[in-house]
Short mmCIF file of C-alpha atoms and ligand atoms in Angstrom, two decimals:
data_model
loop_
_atom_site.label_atom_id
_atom_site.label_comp_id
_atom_site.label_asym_id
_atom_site.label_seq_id
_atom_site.Cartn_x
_atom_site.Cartn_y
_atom_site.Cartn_z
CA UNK A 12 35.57 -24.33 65.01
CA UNK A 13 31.96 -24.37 65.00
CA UNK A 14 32.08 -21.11 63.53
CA UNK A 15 34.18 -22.48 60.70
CA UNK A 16 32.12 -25.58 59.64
CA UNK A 17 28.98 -22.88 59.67
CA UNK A 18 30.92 -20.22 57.27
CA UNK A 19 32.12 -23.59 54.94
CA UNK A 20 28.21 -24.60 55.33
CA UNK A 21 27.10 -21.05 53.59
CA UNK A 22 30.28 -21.02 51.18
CA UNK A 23 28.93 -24.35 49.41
CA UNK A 24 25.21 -23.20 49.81
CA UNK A 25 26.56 -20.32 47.80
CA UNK A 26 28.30 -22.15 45.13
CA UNK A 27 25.64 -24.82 44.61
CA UNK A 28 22.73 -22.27 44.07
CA UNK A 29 25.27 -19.72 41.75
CA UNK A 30 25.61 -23.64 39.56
CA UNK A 31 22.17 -23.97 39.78
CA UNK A 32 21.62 -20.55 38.23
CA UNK A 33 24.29 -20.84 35.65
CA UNK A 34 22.86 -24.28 34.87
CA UNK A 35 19.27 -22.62 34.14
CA UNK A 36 21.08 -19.08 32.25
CA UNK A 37 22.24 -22.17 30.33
CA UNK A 38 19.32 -23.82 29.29
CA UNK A 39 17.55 -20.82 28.98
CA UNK A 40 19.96 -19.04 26.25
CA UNK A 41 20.18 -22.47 24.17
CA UNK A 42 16.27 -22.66 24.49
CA UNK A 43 16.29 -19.00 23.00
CA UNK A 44 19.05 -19.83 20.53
CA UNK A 45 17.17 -22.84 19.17
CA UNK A 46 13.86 -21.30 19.02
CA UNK A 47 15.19 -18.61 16.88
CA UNK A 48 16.73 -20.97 14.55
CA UNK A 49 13.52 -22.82 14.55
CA UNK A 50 11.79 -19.56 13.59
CA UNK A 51 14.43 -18.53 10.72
CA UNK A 52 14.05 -21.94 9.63
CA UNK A 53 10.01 -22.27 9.48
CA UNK A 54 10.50 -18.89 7.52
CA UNK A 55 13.08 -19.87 5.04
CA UNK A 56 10.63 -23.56 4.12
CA UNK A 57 7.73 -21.84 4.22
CA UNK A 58 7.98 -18.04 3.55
CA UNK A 59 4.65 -15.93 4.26
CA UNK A 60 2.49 -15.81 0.75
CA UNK A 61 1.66 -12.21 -0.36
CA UNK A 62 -2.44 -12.11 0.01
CA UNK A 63 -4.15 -13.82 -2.64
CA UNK A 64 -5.08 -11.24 -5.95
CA UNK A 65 -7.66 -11.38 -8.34
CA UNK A 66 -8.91 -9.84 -11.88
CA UNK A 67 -12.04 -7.44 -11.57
CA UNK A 68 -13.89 -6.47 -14.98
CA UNK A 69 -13.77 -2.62 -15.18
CA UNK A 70 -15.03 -2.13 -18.84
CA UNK A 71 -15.01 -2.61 -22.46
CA UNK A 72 -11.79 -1.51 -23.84
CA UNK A 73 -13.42 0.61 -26.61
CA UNK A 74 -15.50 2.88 -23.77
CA UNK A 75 -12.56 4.41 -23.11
CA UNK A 76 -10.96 6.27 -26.16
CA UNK A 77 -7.31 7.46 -25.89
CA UNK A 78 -6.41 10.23 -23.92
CA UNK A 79 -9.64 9.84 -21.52
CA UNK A 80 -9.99 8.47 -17.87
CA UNK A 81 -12.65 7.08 -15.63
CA UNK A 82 -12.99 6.81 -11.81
CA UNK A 83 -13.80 3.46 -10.71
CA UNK A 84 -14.71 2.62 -6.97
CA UNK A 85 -13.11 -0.89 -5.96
CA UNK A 86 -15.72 -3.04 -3.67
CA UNK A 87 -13.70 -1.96 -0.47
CA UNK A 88 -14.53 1.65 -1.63
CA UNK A 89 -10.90 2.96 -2.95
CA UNK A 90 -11.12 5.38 -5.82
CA UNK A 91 -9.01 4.76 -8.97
CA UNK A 92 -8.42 6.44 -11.83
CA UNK A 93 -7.70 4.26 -15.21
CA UNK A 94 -6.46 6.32 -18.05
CA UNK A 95 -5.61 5.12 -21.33
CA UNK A 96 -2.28 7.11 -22.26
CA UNK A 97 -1.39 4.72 -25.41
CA UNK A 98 -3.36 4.13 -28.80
CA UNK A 99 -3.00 0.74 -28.39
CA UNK A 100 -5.16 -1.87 -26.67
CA UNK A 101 -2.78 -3.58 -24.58
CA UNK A 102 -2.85 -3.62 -20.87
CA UNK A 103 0.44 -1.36 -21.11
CA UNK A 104 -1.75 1.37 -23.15
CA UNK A 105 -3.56 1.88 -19.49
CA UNK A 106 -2.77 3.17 -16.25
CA UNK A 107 -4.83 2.69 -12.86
CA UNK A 108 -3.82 4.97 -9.80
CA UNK A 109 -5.54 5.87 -7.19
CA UNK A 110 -7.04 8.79 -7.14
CA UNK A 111 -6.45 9.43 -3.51
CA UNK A 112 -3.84 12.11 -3.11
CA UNK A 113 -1.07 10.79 -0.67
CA UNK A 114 -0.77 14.54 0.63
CA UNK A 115 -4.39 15.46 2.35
CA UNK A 116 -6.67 13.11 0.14
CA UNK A 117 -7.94 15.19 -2.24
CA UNK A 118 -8.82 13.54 -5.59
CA UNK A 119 -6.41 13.56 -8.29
CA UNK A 120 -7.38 13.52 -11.99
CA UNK A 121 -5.62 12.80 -15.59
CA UNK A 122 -5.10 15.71 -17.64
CA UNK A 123 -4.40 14.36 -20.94
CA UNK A 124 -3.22 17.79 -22.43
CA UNK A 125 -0.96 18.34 -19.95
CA UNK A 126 -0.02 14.34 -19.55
CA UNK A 127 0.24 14.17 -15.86
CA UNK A 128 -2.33 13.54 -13.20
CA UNK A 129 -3.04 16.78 -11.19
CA UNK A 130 -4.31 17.58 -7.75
CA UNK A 131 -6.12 20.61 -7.38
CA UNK A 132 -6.28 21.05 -3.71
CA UNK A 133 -2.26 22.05 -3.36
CA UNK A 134 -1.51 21.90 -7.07
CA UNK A 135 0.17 18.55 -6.66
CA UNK A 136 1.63 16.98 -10.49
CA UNK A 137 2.10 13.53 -11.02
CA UNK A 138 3.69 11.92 -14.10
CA UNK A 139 1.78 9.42 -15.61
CA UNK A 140 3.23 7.20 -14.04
CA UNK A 141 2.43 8.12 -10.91
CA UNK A 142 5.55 9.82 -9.24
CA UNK A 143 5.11 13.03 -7.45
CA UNK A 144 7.39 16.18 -9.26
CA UNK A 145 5.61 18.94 -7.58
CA UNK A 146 3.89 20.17 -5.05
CA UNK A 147 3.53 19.09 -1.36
CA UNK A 148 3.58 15.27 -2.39
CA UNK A 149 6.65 15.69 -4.29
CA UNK A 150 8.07 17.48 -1.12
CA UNK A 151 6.98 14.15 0.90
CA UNK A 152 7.97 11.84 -1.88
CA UNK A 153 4.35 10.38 -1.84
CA UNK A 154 3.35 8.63 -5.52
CA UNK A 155 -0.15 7.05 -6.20
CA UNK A 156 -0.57 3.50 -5.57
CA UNK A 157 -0.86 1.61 -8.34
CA UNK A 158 -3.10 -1.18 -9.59
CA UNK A 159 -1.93 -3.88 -12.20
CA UNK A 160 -4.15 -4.00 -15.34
CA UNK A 161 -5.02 -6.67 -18.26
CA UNK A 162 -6.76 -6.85 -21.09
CA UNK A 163 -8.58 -10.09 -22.11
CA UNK A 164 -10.53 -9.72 -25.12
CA UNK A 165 -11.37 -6.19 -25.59
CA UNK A 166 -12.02 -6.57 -21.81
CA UNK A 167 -10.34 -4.44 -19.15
CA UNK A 168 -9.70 -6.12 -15.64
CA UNK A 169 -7.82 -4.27 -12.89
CA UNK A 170 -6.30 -6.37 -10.29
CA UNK A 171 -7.27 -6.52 -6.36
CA UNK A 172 -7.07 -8.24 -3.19
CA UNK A 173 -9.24 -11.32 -3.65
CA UNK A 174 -11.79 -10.79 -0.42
CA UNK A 175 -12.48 -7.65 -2.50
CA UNK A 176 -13.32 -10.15 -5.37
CA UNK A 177 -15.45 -11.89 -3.08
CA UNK A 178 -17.69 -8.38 -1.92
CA UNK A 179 -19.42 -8.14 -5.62
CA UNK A 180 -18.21 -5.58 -8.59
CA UNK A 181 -16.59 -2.88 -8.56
CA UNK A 182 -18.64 0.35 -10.30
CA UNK A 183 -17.33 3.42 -12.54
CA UNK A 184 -18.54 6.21 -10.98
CA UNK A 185 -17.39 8.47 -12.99
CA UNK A 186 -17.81 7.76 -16.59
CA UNK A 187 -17.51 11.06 -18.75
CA UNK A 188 -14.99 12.02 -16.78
CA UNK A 189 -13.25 15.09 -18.29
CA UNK A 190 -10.48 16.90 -16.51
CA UNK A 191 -11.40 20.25 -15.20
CA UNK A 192 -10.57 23.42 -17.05
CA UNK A 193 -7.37 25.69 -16.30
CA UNK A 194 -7.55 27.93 -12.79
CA UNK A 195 -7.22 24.75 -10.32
CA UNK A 196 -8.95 26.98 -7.95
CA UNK A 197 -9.26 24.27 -4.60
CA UNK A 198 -12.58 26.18 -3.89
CA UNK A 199 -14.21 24.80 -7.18
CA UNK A 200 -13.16 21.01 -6.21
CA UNK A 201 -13.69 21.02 -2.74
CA UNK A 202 -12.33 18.26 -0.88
CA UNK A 203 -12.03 17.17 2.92
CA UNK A 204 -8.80 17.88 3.56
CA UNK A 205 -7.55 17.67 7.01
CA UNK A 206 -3.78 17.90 8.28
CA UNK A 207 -2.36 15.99 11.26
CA UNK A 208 -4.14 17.81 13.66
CA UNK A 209 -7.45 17.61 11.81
CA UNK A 210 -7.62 20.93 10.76
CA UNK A 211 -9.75 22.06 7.36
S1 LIG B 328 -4.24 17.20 -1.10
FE1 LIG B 328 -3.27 16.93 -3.01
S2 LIG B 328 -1.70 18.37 -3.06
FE2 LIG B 328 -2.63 18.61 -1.12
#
C-alpha cells in the first residue's frame, strides 16, 4: 500500500515537471516566433540604407580627348581607369573601372585601338564595358567594378563612398597614359601577382 501511494507520489512528480517543461518549450518557441516577426518587421519599416555616396572632381572634361584614359587613385587608394569611349561630353561618353584585375591584381589598361581594356599579366580582355571574354577572368567570370560618372559643367566627377569624400581628393596618377604597344609580354609590366597560396 505504502508502496503504491510512493509509485503514485513519483507518477505526478513526473507529470507536473514534463507540464512544467512543455509550459517553458511553449513560451520559449512563441518568444522565438515573435522575435522573428519583430525582426522581419523592423526590416520591412526601416530597411538598411546602402552607405552614403558622393561626387569626387576627377578633371576637366576637355583633358581627356576621345579615345584616351587616365588612372586616377581614389582617397582609400583604389586604382581606376576613366576612359572616354564616346565623342560626346556626356557622362555616358566615359567609363571608370577599376583597374585592378579581378584575376591576380595586375593592372588593366584601355586600348582604344583594340576597344577593350586588356591585362597583360595573363592576357585577360575586357569589353568596354567591363565584362571579362577572355582569359583567366573570363574563365572565373570576374568583370571590373565599376564607378558611376557625371559631368557638371565641363567637369568630370566619379562617384564614391562618402568617408572617402571626407579623406581629401582623389589624384590622377597617371595622366598621359597611353596603352602599351603590341607583345603584352607580363615581364615588361611587372606586377605582384600572387595565387591562393601566395606564390609569384
Ligand atoms: S592578373 Fe590579369 S589576367 Fe591574370
Amino acid at each position: 500500500m505504502e508502496e503504491t501511494r510512493a509509485g503514485e507520489a513519483n507518477a505526478e512528480s513526473r507529470r507536473e515537471t514534463l507540464g512544467w517543461l512543455s509550459k517553458v518549450g511553449m513560451v520559449a518557441g512563441l518568444v522565438a516566433a515573435y522575435g522573428t516577426l519583430a525582426a522581419f518587421m523592423g526590416r520591412f519599416l526601416f530597411p538598411a540604407r546602402p552607405p552614403a555616396r558622393g561626387w569626387m572632381f576627377v578633371t576637366e572634361v576637355d583633358r581627356l580627348g576621345p579615345g584616351s584614359a587616365l588612372r586616377y587613385r581614389t582617397p582609400a587608394g583604389a586604382q581606376v581607369n576613366i576612359a572616354r569611349q564616346g565623342k560626346g561630353e556626356a557622362a555616358s561618353d566615359f567609363v571608370a573601372l577599376s583597374s585592378t584585375c579581378p584575376h591576380l591584381g595586375c593592372q588593366v589598361h584601355w586600348e582604344s585601338q583594340n576597344d577593350r581594356f586588356f591585362c597583360p599579366c595573363h592576357n585577360g580582355v575586357f569589353t568596354p564595358e567591363g565584362k571579362a571574354i577572355a582569359g583567366p577572368p573570363a574563365e572565373a567570370g570576374q568583370s571590373l567594378g565599376r564607378y558611376p560618372l557625371k559631368v557638371d559643367g565641363g567637369l568630370l566627377f566619379i562617384e564614391v563612398p562618402l568617408d572617402e569624400v571626407a579623406l581629401g581628393p582623389g589624384e590622377i596618377v597617371d595622366d598621359d597614359y597611353s596603352p602599351p604597344g603590341p607583345g603584352h609580354d607580363p615581364c615588361l609590366y611587372p606586377c605582384n601577382c600572387r595565387d591562393a597560396a601566395g606564390r609569384a
